[in-house]
Short mmCIF file of C-alpha atoms and ligand atoms in Angstrom, two decimals:
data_model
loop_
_atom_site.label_atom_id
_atom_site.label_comp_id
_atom_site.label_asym_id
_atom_site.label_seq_id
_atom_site.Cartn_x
_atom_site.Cartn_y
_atom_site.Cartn_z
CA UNK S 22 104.74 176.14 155.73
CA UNK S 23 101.34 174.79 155.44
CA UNK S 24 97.91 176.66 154.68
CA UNK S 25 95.49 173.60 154.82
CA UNK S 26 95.64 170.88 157.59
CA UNK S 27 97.42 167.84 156.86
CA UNK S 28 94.56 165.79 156.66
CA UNK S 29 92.97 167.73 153.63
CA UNK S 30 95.61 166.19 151.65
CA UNK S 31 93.82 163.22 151.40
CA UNK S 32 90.78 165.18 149.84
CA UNK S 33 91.08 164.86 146.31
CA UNK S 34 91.55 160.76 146.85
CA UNK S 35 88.69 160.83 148.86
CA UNK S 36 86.85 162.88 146.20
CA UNK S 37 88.02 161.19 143.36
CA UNK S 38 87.14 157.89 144.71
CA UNK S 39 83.65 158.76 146.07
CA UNK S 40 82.75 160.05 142.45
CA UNK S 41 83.83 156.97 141.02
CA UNK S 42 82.21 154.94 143.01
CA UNK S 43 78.74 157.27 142.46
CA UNK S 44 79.07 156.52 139.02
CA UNK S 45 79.12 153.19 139.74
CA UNK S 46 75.94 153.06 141.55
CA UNK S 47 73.94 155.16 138.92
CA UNK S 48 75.29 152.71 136.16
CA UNK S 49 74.38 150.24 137.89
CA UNK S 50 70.50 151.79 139.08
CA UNK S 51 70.05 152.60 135.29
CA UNK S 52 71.45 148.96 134.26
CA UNK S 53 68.72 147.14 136.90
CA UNK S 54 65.74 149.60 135.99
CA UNK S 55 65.76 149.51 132.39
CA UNK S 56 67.01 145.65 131.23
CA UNK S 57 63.51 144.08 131.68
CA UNK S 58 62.70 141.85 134.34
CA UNK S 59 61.60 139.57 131.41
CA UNK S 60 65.19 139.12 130.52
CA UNK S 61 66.44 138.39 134.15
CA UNK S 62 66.88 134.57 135.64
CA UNK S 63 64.51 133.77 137.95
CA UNK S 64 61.97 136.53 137.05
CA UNK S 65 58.68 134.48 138.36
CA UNK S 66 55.11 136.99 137.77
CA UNK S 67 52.30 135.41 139.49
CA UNK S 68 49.73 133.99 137.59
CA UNK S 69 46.14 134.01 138.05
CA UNK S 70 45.36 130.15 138.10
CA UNK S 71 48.07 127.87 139.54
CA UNK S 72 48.81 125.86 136.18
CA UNK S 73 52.11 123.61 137.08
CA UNK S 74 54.22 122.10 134.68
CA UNK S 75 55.64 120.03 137.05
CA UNK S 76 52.11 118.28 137.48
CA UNK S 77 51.04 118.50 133.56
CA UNK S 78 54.53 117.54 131.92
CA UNK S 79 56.06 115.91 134.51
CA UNK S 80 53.74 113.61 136.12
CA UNK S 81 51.12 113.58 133.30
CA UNK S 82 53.66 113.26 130.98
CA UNK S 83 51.91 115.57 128.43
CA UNK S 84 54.21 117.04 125.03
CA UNK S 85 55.01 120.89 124.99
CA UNK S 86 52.99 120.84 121.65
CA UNK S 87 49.61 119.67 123.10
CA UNK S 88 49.07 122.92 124.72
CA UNK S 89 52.14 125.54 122.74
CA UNK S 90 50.40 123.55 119.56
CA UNK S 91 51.54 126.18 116.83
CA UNK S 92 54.81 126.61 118.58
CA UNK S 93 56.82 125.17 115.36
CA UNK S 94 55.23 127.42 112.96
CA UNK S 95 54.24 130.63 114.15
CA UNK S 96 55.99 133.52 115.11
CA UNK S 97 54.40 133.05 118.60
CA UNK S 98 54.70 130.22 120.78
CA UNK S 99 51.27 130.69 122.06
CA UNK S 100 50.18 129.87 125.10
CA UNK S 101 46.71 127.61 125.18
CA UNK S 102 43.35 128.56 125.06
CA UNK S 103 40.88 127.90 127.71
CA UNK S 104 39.11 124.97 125.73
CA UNK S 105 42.56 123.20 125.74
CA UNK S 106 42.66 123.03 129.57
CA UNK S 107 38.60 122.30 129.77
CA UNK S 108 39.09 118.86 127.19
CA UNK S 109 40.51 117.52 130.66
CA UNK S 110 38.98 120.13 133.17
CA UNK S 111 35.38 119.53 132.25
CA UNK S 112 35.51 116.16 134.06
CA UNK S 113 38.65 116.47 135.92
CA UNK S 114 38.85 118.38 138.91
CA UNK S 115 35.51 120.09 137.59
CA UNK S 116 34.71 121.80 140.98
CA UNK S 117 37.78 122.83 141.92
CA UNK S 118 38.42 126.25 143.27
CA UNK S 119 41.64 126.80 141.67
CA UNK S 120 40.36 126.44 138.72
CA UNK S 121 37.40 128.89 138.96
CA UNK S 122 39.07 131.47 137.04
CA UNK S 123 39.72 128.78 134.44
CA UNK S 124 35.23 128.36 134.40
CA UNK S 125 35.18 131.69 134.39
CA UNK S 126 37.13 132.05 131.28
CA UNK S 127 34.91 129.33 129.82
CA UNK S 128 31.90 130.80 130.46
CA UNK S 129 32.19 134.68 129.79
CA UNK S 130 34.41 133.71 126.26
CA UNK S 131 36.91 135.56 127.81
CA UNK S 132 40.85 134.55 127.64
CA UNK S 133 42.44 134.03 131.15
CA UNK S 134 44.92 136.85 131.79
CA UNK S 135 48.21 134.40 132.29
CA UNK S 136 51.15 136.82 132.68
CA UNK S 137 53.66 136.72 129.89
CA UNK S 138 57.09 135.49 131.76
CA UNK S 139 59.39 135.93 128.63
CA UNK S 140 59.24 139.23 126.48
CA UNK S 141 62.18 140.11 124.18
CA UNK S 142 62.30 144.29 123.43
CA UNK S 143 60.46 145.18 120.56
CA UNK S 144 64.02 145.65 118.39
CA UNK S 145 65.08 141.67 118.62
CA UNK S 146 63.46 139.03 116.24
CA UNK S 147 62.76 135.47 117.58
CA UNK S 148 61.40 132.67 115.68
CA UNK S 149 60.94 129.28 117.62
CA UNK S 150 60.72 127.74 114.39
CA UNK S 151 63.99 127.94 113.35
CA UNK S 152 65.31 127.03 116.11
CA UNK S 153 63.18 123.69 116.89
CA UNK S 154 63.58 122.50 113.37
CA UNK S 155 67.56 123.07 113.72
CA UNK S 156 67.43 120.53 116.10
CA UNK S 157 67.69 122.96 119.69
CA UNK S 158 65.59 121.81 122.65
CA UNK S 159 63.31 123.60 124.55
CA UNK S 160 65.57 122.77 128.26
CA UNK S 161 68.70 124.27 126.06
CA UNK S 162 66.55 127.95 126.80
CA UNK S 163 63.92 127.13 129.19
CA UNK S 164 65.53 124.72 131.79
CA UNK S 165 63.36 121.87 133.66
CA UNK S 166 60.39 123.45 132.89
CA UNK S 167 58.71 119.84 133.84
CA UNK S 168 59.99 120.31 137.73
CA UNK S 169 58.43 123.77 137.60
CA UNK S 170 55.32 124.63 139.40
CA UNK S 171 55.71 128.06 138.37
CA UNK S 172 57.54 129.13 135.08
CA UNK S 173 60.76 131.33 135.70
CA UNK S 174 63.20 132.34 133.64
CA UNK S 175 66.10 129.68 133.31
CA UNK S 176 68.68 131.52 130.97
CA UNK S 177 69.98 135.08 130.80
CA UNK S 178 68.61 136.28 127.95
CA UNK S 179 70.30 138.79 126.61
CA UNK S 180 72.34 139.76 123.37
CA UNK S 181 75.68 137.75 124.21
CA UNK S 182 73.27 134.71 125.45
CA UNK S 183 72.31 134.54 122.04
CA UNK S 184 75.75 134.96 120.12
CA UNK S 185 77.25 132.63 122.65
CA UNK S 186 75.26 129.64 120.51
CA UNK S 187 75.23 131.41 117.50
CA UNK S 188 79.13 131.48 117.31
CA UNK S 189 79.01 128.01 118.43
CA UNK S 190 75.38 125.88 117.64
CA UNK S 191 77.21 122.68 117.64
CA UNK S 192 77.09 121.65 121.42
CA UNK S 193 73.22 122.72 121.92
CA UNK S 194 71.97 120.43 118.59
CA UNK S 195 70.27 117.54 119.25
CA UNK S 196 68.25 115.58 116.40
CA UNK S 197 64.52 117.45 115.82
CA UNK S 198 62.72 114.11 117.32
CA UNK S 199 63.79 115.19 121.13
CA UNK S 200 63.24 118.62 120.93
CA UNK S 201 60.59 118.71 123.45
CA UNK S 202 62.23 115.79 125.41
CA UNK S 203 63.53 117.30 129.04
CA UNK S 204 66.27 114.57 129.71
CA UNK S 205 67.59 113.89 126.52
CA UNK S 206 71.22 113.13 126.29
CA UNK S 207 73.66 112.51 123.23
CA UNK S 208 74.70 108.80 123.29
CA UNK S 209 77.61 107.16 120.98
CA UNK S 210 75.47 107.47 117.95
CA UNK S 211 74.88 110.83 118.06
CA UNK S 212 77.59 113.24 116.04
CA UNK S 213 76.44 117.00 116.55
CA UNK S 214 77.73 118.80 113.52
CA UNK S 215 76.46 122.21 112.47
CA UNK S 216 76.91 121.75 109.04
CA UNK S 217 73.24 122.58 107.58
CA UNK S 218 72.89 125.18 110.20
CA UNK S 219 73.76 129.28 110.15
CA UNK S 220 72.96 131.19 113.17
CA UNK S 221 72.73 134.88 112.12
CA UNK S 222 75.76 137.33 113.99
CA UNK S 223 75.39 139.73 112.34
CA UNK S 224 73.26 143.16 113.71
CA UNK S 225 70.27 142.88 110.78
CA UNK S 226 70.18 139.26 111.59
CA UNK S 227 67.96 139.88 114.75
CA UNK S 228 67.51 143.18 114.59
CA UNK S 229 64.82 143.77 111.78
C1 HEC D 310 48.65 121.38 129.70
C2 HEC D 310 49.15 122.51 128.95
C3 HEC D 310 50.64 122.80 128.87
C4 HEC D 310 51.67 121.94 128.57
C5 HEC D 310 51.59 120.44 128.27
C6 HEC D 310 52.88 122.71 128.57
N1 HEC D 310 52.59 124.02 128.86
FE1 HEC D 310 53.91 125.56 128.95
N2 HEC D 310 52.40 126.83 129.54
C7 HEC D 310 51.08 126.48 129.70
C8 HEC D 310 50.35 127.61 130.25
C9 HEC D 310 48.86 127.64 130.60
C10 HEC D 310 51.27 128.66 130.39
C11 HEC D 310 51.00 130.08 130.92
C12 HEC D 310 51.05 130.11 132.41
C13 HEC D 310 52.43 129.98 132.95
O1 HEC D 310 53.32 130.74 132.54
O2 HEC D 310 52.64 129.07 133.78
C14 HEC D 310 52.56 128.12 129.95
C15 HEC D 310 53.74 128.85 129.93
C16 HEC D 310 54.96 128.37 129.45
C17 HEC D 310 56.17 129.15 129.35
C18 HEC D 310 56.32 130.61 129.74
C19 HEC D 310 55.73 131.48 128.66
C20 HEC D 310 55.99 132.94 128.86
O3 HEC D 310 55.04 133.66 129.20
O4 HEC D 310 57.14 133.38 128.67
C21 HEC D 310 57.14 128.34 128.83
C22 HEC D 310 58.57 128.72 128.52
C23 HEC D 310 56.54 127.05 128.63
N3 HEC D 310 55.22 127.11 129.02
C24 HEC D 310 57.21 125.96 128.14
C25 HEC D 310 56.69 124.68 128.09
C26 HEC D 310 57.48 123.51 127.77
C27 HEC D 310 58.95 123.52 127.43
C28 HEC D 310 56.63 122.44 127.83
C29 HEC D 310 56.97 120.98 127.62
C30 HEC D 310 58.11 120.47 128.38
C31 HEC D 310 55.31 122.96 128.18
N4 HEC D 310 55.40 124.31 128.35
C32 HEC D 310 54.15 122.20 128.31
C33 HEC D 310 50.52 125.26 129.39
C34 HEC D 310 51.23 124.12 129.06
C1 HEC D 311 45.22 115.80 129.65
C2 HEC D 311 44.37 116.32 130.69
C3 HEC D 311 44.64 117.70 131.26
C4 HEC D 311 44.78 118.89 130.58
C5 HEC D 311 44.76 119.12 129.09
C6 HEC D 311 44.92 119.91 131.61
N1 HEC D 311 44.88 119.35 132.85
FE1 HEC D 311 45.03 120.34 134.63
N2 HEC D 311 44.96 118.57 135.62
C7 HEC D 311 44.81 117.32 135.05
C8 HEC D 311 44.87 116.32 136.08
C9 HEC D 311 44.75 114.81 135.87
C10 HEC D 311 45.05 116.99 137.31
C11 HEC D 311 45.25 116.40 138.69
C12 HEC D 311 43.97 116.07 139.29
C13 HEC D 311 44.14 115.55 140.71
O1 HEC D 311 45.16 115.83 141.33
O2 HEC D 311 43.23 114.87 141.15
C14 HEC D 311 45.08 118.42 136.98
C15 HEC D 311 45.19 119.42 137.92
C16 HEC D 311 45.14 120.76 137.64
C17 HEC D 311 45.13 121.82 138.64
C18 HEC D 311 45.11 121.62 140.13
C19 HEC D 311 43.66 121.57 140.57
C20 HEC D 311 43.48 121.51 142.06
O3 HEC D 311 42.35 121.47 142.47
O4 HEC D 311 44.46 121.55 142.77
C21 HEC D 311 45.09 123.01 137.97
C22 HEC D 311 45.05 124.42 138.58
C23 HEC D 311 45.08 122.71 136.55
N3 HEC D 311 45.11 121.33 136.40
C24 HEC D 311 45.04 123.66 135.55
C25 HEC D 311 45.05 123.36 134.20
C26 HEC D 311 45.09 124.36 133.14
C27 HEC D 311 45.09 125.86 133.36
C28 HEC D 311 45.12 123.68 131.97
C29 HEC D 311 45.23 124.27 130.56
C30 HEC D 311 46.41 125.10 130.31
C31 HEC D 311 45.10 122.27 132.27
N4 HEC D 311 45.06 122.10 133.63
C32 HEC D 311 45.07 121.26 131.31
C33 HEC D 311 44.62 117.07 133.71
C34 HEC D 311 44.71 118.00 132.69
C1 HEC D 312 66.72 129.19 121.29
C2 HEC D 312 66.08 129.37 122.55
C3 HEC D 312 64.66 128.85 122.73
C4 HEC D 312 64.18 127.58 122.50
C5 HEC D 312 64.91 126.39 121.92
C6 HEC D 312 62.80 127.59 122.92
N1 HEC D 312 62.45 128.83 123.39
FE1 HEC D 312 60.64 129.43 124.03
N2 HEC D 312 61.27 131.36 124.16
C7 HEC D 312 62.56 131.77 123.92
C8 HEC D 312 62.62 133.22 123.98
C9 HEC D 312 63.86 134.07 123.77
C10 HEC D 312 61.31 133.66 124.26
C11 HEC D 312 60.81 135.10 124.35
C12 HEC D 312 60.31 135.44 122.94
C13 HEC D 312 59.80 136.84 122.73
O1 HEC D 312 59.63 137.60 123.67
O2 HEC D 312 59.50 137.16 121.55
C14 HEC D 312 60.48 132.45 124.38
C15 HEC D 312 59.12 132.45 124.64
C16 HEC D 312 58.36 131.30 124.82
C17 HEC D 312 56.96 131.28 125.20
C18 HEC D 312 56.15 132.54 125.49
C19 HEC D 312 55.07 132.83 124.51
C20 HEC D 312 55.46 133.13 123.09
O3 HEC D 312 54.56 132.99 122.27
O4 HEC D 312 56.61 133.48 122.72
C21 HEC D 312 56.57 129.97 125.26
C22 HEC D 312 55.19 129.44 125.58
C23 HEC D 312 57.72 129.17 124.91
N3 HEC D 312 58.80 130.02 124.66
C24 HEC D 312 57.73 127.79 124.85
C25 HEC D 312 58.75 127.03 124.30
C26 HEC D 312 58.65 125.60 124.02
C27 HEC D 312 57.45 124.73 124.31
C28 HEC D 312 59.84 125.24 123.45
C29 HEC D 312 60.24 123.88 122.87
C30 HEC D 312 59.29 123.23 121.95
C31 HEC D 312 60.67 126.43 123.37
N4 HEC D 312 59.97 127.49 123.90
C32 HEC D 312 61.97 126.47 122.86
C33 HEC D 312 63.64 130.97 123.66
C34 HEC D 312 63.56 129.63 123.29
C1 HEC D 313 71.15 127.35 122.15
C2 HEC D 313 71.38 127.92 120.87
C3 HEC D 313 70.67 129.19 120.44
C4 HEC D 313 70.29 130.24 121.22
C5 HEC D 313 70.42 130.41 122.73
C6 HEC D 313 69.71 131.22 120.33
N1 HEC D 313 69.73 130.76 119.05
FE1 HEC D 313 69.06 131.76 117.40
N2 HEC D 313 69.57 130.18 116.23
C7 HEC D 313 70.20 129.02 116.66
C8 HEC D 313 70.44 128.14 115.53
C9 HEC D 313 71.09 126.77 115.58
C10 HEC D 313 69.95 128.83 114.40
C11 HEC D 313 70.07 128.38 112.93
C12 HEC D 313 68.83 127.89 112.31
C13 HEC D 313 69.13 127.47 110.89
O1 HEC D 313 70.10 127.95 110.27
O2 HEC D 313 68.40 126.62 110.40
C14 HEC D 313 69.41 130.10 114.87
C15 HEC D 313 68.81 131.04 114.04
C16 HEC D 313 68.34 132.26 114.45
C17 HEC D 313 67.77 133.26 113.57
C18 HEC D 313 67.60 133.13 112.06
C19 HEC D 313 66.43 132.27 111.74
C20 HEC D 313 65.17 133.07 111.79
O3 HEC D 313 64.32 132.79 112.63
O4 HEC D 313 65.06 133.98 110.99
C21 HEC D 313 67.45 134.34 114.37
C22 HEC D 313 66.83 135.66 113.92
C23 HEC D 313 67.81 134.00 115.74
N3 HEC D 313 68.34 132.75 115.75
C24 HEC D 313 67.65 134.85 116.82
C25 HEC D 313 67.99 134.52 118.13
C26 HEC D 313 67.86 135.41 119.26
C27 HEC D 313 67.33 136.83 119.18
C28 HEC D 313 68.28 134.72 120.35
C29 HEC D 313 68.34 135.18 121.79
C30 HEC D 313 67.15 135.78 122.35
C31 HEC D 313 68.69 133.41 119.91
N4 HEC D 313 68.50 133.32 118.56
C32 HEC D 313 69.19 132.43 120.75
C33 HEC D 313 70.55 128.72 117.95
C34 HEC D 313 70.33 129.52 119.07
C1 HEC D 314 71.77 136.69 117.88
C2 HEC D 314 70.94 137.84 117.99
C3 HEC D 314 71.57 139.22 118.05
C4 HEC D 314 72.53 139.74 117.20
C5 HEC D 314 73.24 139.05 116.05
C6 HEC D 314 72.74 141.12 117.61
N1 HEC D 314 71.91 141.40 118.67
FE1 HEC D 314 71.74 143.23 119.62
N2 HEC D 314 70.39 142.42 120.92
C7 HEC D 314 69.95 141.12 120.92
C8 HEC D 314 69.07 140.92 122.05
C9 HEC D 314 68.36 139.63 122.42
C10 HEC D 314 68.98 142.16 122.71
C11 HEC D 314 68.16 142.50 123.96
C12 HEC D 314 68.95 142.18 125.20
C13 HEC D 314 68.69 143.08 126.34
O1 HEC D 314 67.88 143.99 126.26
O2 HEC D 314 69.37 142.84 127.35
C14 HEC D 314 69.82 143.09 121.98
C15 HEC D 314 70.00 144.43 122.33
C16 HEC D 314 70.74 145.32 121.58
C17 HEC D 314 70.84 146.74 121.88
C18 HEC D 314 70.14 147.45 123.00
C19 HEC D 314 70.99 147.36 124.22
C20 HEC D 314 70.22 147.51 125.45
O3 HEC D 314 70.86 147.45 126.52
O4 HEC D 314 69.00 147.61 125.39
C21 HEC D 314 71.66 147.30 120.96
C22 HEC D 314 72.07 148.76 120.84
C23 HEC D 314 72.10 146.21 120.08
N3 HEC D 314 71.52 145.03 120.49
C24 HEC D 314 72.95 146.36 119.01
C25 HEC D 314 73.45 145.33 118.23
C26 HEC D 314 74.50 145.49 117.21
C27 HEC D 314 75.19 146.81 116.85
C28 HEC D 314 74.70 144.25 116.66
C29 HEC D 314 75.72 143.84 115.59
C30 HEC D 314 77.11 144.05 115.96
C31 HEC D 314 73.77 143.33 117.32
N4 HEC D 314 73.05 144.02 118.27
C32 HEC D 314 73.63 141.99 117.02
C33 HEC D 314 70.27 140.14 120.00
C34 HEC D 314 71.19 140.28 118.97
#
């Protein structure tokens, strides 16, 4: 003899099921709201004068370090001031009206506001240092940035992106001469070995 239809049998399945799958969802909400868009691959801001790599690096040619000059020994890569861009930009292109916030900049003394595209949480320590004089390019983390017209990030930065080459250096070495260079590749003469290197894995190793 039955008290409930038939059908409600299936109830606690469907119940069971339906929770799970809630959970799911709010894991994943909380997961997508709070990792920082800074963190995520292809995370593009807009900035407020339309500086392209693509034109300055890879059809000028210029090095990384003529504009992120201090990028080997400070803590911060830095991104150029205005009298870097007006060296070329008080003959160049002088009138141009993309570049009026750039004149603007020059003028009042104020910095231009460029949005910051990478930003590691407060609770992970980055050097570039160490890593450009251990021999690690700037494509290994950044990508083409010289086909860019606007910077994105290239690489999922996060916590296992980092042990992944920590646990393993080798492969991403190349010799400190061609860190900046976007197409170098190891020939015959090259032997990667991490032998003077030691990528931190443990916790207090980036988190200070
Ligand atoms: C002529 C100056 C200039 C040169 C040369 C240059 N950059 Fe930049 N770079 C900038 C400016 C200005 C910004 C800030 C605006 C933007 O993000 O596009 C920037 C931003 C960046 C960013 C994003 C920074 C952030 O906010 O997270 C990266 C990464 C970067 N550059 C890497 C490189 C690399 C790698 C090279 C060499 C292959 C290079 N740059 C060469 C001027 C330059
Ligand atoms: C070594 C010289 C040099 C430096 C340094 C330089 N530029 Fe340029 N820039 C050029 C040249 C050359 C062009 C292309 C001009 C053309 O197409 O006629 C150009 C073009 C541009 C354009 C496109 C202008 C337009 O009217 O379409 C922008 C925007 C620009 N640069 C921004 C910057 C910014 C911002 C900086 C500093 C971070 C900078 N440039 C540093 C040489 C330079
Ligand atoms: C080992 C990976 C790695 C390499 C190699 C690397 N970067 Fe970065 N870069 C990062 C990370 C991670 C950030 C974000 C740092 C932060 O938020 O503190 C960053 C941030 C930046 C920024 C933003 C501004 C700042 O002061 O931090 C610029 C500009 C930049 N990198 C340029 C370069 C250039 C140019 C090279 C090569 C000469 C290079 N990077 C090599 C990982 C790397
Ligand atoms: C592609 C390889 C690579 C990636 C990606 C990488 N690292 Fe490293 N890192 C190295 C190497 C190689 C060294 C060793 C330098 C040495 O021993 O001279 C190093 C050293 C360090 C050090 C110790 C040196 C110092 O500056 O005090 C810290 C901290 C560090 N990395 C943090 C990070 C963090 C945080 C990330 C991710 C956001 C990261 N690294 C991503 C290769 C990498
Ligand atoms: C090679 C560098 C590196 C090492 C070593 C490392 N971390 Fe991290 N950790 C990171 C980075 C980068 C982030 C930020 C990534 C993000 O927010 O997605 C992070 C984030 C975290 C977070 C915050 C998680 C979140 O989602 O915001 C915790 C907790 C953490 N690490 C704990 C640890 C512990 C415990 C260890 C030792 C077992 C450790 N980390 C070792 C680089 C490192």
């Amino acid at each position: 003899m039955q008290i409930f239809p038939r059908e409600l049998n299936l109830l606690p399945l469907v119940l069971g099921v339906a929770s799970t799958l809630a959970s799911i969802a709010v894991i994943g909400v909380v997961w997508y709201y709070f990792s920082p868009a800074n963190l995520q691959v292809g995370y593009e801001p807009h900035q407020p004068i339309p500086y392209s790599h693509r034109l300055h690096v890879g059809q000028l040619g210029l090095d990384c370090r003529y504009c992120h000059s201090q990028i080997e020994r400070s803590h911060e890569a830095m991104i150029p001031p205005t009298q870097t861009c007006m060296g070329c930009h008080d003959i160049v292109r002088k009138d141009s009206p993309a570049l009026a916030p750039l004149r603007a900049s020059w003028a009042t003394n104020d910095p231009v506001p460029w949005v910051r595209v990478h930003k590691l949480p407060g609770h992970v320590y980055f050097d570039h240092s160490a890593h450009l004089a251990a021999g690690v390019g700037c494509v290994t983390c950044h990508g083409r940035i010289d086909r860019m017209d606007v910077v994105h990030v290239d690489q999922p930065i996060s916590m296992e992106w980092c042990l992944d080459c920590h646990r393993n250096p080798a492969p991403n070495l190349r010799p400190p001469s061609e860190i900046t260079n976007m197409t170098w590749q190891p020939d015959k003469t090259w032997v990667a070995t991490a032998d003077s290197v030691n990528p931190p894995t443990n916790c207090s190793g980036c988190h200070r």
